[in-house]
Coordinates of C-alpha atoms in Angstrom, one line a residue:
X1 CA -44.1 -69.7 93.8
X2 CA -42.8 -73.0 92.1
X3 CA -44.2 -71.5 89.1
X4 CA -42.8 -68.4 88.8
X5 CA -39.3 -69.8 90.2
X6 CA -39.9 -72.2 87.3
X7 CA -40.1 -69.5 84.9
X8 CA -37.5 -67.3 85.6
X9 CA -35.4 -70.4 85.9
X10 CA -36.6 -71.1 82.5
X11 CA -35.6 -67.3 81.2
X12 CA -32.4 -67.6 82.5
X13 CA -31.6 -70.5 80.3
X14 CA -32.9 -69.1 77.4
X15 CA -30.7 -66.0 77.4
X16 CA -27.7 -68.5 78.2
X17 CA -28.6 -70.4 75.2
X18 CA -29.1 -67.6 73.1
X19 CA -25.9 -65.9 74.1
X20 CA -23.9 -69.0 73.6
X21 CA -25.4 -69.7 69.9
X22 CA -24.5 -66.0 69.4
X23 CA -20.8 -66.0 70.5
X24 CA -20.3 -68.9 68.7
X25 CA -21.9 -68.5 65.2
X26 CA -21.9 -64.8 64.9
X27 CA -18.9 -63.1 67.1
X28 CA -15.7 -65.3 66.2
X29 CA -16.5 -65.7 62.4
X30 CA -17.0 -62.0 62.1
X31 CA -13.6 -61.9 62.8
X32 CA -12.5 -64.5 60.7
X33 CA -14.6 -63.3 57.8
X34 CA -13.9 -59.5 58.4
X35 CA -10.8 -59.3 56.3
X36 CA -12.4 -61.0 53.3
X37 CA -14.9 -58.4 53.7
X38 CA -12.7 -56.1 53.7
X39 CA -10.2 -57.1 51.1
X40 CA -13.7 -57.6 48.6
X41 CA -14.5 -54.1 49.4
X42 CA -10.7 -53.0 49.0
X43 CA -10.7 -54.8 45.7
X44 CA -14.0 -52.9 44.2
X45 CA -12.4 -50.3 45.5
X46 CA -9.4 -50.5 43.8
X47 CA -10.3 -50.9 40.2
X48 CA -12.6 -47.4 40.8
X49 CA -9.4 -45.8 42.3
X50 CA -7.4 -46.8 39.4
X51 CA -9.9 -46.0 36.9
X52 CA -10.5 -42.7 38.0
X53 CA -6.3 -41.9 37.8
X54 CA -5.6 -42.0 34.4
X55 CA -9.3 -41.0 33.1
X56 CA -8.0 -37.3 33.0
X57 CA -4.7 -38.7 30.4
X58 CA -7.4 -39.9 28.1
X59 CA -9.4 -36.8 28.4
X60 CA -6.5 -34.8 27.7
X61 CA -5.8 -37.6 24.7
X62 CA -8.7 -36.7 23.0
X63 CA -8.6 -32.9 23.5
X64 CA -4.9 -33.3 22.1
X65 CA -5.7 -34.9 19.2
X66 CA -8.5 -32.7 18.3
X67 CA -6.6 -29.6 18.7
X68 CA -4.3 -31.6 16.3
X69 CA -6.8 -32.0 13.9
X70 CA -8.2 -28.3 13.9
X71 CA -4.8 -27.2 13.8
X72 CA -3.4 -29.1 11.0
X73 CA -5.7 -30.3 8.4
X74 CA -5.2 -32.6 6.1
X75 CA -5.1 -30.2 3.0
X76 CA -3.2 -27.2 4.2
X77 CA -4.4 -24.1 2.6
X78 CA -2.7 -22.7 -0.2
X79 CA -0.1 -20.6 0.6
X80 CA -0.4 -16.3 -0.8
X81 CA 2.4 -16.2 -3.0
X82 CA 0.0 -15.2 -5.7
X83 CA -1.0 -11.4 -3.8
X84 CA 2.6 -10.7 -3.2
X85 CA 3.2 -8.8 -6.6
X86 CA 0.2 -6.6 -5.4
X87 CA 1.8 -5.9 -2.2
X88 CA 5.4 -5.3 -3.4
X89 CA 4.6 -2.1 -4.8
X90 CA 6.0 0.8 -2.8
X91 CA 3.4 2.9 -4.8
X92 CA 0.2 2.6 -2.9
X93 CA -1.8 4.5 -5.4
X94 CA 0.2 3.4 -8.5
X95 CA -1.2 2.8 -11.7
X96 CA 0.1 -0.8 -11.6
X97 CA -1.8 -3.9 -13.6
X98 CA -5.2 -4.9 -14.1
X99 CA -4.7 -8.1 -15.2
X100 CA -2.1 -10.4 -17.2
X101 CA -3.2 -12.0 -20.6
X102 CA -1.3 -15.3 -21.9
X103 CA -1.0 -15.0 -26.0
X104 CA -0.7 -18.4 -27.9
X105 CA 1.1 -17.0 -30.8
X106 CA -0.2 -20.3 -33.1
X107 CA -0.7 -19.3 -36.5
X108 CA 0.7 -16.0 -36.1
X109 CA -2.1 -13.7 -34.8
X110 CA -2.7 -9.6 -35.3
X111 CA -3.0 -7.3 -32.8
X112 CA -3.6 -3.5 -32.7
X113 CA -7.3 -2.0 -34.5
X114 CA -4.8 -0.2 -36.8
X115 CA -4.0 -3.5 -38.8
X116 CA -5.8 -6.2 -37.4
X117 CA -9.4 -5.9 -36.3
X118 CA -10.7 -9.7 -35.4
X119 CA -9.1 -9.7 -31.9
X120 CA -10.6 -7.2 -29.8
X121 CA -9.5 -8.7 -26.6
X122 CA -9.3 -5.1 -24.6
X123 CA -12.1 -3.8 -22.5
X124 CA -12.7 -0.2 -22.3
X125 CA -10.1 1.9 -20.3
X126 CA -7.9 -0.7 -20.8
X127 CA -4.7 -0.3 -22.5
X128 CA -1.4 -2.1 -23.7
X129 CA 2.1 0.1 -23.5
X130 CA 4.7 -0.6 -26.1
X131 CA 7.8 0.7 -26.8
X132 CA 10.4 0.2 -30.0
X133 CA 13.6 1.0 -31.1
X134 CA 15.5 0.1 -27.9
X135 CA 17.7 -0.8 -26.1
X136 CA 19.3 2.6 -25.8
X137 CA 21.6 4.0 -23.0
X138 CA 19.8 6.6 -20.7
X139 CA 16.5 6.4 -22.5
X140 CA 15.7 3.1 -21.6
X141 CA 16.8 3.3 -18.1
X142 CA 14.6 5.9 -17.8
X143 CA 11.4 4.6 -19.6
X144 CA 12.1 1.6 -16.8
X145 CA 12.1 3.6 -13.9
X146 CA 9.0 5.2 -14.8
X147 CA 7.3 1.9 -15.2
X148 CA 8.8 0.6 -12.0
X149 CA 7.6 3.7 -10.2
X150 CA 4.2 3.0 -11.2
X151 CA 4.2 -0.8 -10.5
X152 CA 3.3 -1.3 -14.3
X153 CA 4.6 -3.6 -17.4
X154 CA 4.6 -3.6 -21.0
X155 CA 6.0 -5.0 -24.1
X156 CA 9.1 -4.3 -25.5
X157 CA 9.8 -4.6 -29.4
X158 CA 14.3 -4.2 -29.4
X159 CA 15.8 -3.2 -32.7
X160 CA 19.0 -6.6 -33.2
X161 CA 21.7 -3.7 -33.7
X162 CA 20.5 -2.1 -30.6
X163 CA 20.4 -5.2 -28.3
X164 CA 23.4 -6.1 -29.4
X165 CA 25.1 -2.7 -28.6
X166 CA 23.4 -2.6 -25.2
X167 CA 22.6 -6.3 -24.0
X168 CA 22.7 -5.1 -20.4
X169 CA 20.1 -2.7 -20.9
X170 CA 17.7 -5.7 -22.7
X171 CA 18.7 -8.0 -20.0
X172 CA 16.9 -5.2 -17.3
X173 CA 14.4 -5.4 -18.6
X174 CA 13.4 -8.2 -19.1
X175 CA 14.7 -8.7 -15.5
X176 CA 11.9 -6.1 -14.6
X177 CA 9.2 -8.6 -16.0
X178 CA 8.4 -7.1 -19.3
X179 CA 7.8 -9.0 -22.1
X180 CA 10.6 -8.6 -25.1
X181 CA 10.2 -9.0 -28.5
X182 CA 11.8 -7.7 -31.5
X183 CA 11.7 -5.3 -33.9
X184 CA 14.1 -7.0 -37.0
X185 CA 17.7 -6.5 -37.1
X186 CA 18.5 -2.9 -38.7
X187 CA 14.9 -1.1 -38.7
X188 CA 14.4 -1.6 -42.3
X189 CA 11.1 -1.0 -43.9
X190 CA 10.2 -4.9 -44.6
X191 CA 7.6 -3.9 -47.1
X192 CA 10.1 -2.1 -49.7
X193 CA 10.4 -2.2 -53.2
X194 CA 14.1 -3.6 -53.4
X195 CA 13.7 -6.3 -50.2
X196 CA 13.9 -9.7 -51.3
X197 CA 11.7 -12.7 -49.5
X198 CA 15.0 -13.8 -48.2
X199 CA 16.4 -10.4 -47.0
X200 CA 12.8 -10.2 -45.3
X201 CA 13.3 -13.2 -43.5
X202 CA 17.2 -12.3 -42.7
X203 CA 15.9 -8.7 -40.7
X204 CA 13.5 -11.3 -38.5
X205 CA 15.3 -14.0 -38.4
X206 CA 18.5 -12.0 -36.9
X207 CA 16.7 -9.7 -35.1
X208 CA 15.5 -12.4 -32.8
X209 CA 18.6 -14.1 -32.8
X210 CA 20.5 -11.0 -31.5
X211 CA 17.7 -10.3 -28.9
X212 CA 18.3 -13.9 -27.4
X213 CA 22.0 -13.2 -27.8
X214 CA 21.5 -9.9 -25.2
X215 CA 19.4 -11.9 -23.1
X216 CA 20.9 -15.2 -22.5
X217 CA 17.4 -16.3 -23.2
X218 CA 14.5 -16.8 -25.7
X219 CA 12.5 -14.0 -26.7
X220 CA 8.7 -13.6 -26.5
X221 CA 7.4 -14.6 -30.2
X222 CA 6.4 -10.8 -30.3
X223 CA 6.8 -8.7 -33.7
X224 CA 6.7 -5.2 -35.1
X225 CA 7.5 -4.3 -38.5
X226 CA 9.2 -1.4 -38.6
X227 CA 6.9 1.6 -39.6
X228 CA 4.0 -0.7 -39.4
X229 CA 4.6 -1.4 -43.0
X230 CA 3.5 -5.3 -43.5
X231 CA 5.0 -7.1 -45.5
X232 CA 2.8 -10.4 -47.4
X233 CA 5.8 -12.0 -47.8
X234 CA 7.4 -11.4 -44.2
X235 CA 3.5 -12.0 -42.7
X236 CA 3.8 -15.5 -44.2
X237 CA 6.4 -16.3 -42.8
X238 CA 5.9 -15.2 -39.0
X239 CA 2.9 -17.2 -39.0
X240 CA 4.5 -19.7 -39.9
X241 CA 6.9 -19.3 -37.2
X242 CA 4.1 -18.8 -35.3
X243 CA 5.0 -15.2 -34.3
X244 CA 2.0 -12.5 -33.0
X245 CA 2.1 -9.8 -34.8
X246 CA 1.7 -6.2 -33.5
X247 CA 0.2 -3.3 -34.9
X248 CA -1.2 -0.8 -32.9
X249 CA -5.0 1.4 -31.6
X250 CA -3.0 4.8 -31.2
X251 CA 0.5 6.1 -32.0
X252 CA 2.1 8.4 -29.7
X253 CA 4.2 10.0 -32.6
X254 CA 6.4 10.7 -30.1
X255 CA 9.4 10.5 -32.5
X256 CA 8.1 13.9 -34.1
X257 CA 7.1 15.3 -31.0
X258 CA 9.2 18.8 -29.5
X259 CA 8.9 17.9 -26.1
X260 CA 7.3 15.5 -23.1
X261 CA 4.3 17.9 -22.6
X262 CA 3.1 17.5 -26.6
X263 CA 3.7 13.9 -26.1
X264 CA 1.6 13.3 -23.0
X265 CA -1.6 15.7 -24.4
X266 CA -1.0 13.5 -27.4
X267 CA -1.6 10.3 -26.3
X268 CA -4.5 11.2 -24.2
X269 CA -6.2 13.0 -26.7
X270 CA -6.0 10.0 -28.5
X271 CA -6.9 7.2 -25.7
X272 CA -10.1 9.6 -24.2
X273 CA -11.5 9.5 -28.1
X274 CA -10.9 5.7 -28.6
X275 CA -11.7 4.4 -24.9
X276 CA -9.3 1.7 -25.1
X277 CA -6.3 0.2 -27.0
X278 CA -2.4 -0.6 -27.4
X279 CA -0.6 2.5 -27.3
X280 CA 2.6 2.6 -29.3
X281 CA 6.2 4.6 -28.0
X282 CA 9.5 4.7 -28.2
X283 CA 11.9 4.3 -25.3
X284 CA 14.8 5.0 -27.9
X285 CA 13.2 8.8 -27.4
X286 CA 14.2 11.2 -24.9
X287 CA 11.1 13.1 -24.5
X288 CA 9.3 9.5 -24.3
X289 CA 11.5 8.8 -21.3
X290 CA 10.8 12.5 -19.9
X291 CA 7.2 11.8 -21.0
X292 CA 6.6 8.5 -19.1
X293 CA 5.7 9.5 -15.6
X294 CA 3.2 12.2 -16.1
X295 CA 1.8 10.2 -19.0
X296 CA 1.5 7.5 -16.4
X297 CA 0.0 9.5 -14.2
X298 CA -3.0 10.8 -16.2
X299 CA -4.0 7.5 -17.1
X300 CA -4.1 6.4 -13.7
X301 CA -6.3 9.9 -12.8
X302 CA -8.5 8.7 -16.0
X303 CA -9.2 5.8 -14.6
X304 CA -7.5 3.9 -17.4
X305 CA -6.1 0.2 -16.2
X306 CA -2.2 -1.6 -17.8
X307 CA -2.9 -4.8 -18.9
X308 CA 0.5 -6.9 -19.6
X309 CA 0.6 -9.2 -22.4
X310 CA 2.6 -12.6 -21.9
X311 CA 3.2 -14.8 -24.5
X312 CA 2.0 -18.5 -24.1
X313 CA 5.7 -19.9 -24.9
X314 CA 8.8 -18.5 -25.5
X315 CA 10.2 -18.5 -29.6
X316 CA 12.7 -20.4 -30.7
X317 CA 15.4 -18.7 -32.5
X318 CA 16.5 -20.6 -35.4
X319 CA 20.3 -22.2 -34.9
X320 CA 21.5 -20.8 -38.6
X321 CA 21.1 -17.3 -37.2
X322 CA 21.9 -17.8 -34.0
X323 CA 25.8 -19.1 -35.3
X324 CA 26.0 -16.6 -38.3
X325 CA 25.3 -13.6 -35.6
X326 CA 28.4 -14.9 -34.0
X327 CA 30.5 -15.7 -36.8
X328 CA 29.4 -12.1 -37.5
X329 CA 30.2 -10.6 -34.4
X330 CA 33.6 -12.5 -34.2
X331 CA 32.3 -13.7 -30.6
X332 CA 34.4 -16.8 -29.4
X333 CA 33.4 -19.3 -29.7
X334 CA 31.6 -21.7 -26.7
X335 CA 32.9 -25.1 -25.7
X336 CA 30.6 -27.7 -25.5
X337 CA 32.5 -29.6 -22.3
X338 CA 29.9 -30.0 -19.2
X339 CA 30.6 -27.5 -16.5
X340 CA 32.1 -30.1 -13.8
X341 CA 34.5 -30.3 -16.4
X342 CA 35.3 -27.1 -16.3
X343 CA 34.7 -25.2 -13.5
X344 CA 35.0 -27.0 -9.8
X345 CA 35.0 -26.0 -5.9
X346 CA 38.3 -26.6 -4.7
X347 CA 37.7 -24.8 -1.2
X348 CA 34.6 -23.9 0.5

């Protein structure tokens, strides 16, 4: 009996002792040490909480900036000026232009099989139109509109006498984006028997001088002799002046012709034999100018392409024409004071 009394005795201490050790090292500490625990998990806590707020602004950062980039790029492509020519055209089937040459005129060059045979720049069903003579009132207007209809260019060889009867007519068209030229100053035949070297460089010299005079700008170093009769002498000289010189593949005739219809069948006659080639007119003509659309037509339907010749540089007209053709003319003379000097806003 003493023995088990002993030992329950013995068990009741224990649990008193062990009960004791654990209220005192395990119950009040945890309290002590349960807001550190806390707080330490409140602060790991923290740093994920704010972490995980703004990741989505730096997410949206980079997408930003790479919508930026794809958006924008550094070399922006070029912009389509170039095709709009091709698109302005109200005609959708006109006969328009194949493609654009740039002449350097150095040294004077020949153009047109007729004459000059080294530059066969022209591939087949291509040709050049070219016109003489002008400006002239009604024809000229006419010969435009039929160009403009058809989206097309060409080159234009003014007589001086004309261009300086009619500058407003020159001035359209070269406002129309023809190339002008000229044609000397009175349509003389260059190559005859009485015309002195300096009377042959007078008719070119002037005749260029009067074109810039209608236009209010420097001529295309373009050239026809009148008649295509070449003068040595007046040859010479353009290539000096480095001036191209133009002949011709195929004259319409159009100046003998009795109306448009013998005109057109003329010229195509021509152009289906040869393939190719500059085709010479006259917009001084009426039946050119009445000619013009169905001509333009038929080339188009024979699968013949414009191409428009450009010269590299504008010609410089010499000054001693340029002042004797006013002298001539009895224009007034122009002051040499700046424009501020002469002409200022006072209201706005």
């Amino acid at each position: 009996m003493r023995n088990a009394l002993g030992l329950m005795l013995a068990s009741v201490a224990a649990a008193v002792a062990i009960a004791g050790v654990w209220f005192w090292t395990s119950s009040p500490r945890a309290d002590v040490a349960a807001p550190q625990t806390v707080a330490a998990r409140e602060a790991e806590r923290l740093p994920a909480t704010s972490a995980a707020k703004p990741a989505p602004a730096r997410e949206n950062d980079v997408e930003i900036t790479a919508a930026l980039s794809t958006r924008i790029p550094e070399k922006p492509p070029a912009p389509a000026a170039p095709a709009m020519p091709k698109t302005a055209c109200a005609n959708a089937d006109a006969l328009g232009v194949s493609r654009i040459v740039e002449v350097d005129t150095t040294g004077g060059p020949g153009f047109g099989f007729d004459h000059f045979k080294q530059l066969d720049f022209l591939a087949d069903k291509e040709v050049v139109l070219t016109f003489d003579d002008g400006p002239w009132p009604v024809n000229t207007p006419a010969v435009l509109k039929a160009l403009a209809d058809e989206c097309t260019k060409a080159v234009f060889f003014p007589i001086g006498k004309h261009a300086t009867y009619h500058p407003a007519i020159l001035k359209q068209v070269a406002a129309a984006g023809h190339s002008v030229g000229a044609h000397t100053w009175s349509h003389v035949n260059l190559n005859g028997k009485k015309m002195t070297e300096q009377q042959v460089k007078e008719e070119v010299e002037k005749g260029f001088s009067a074109v810039k005079l209608a236009l209010g700008a420097p001529p295309s170093p373009f050239f026809r002799f009148p008649q295509l009769q070449h003068n040595p002498a007046a040859m010479a000289h353009l290539a000096s002046r480095n001036v191209a010189i133009f002949s011709c593949d195929l004259d319409s005739f159009d100046f003998k012709a009795k109306d448009a219809t013998q005109i057109v069948n003329n010229v195509m006659t021509k152009v289906d034999k040869q393939g190719k080639g500059i085709i010479l007119m006259h917009d001084f003509q009426k039946h050119t100018a009445e000619a013009l659309p169905t001509l333009l037509r038929r080339l188009k339907a024979g699968g013949y392409k414009v191409v428009q010749m450009k010269a590299k540089a504008p010609l410089q007209t010499l000054a001693e024409y340029d002042e004797g053709l006013v002298k001539e003319m009895k224009l007034p003379s122009v002051g040499s004071r700046p424009v501020g000097n002469v002409v200022q806003t006072v209201s706005e």
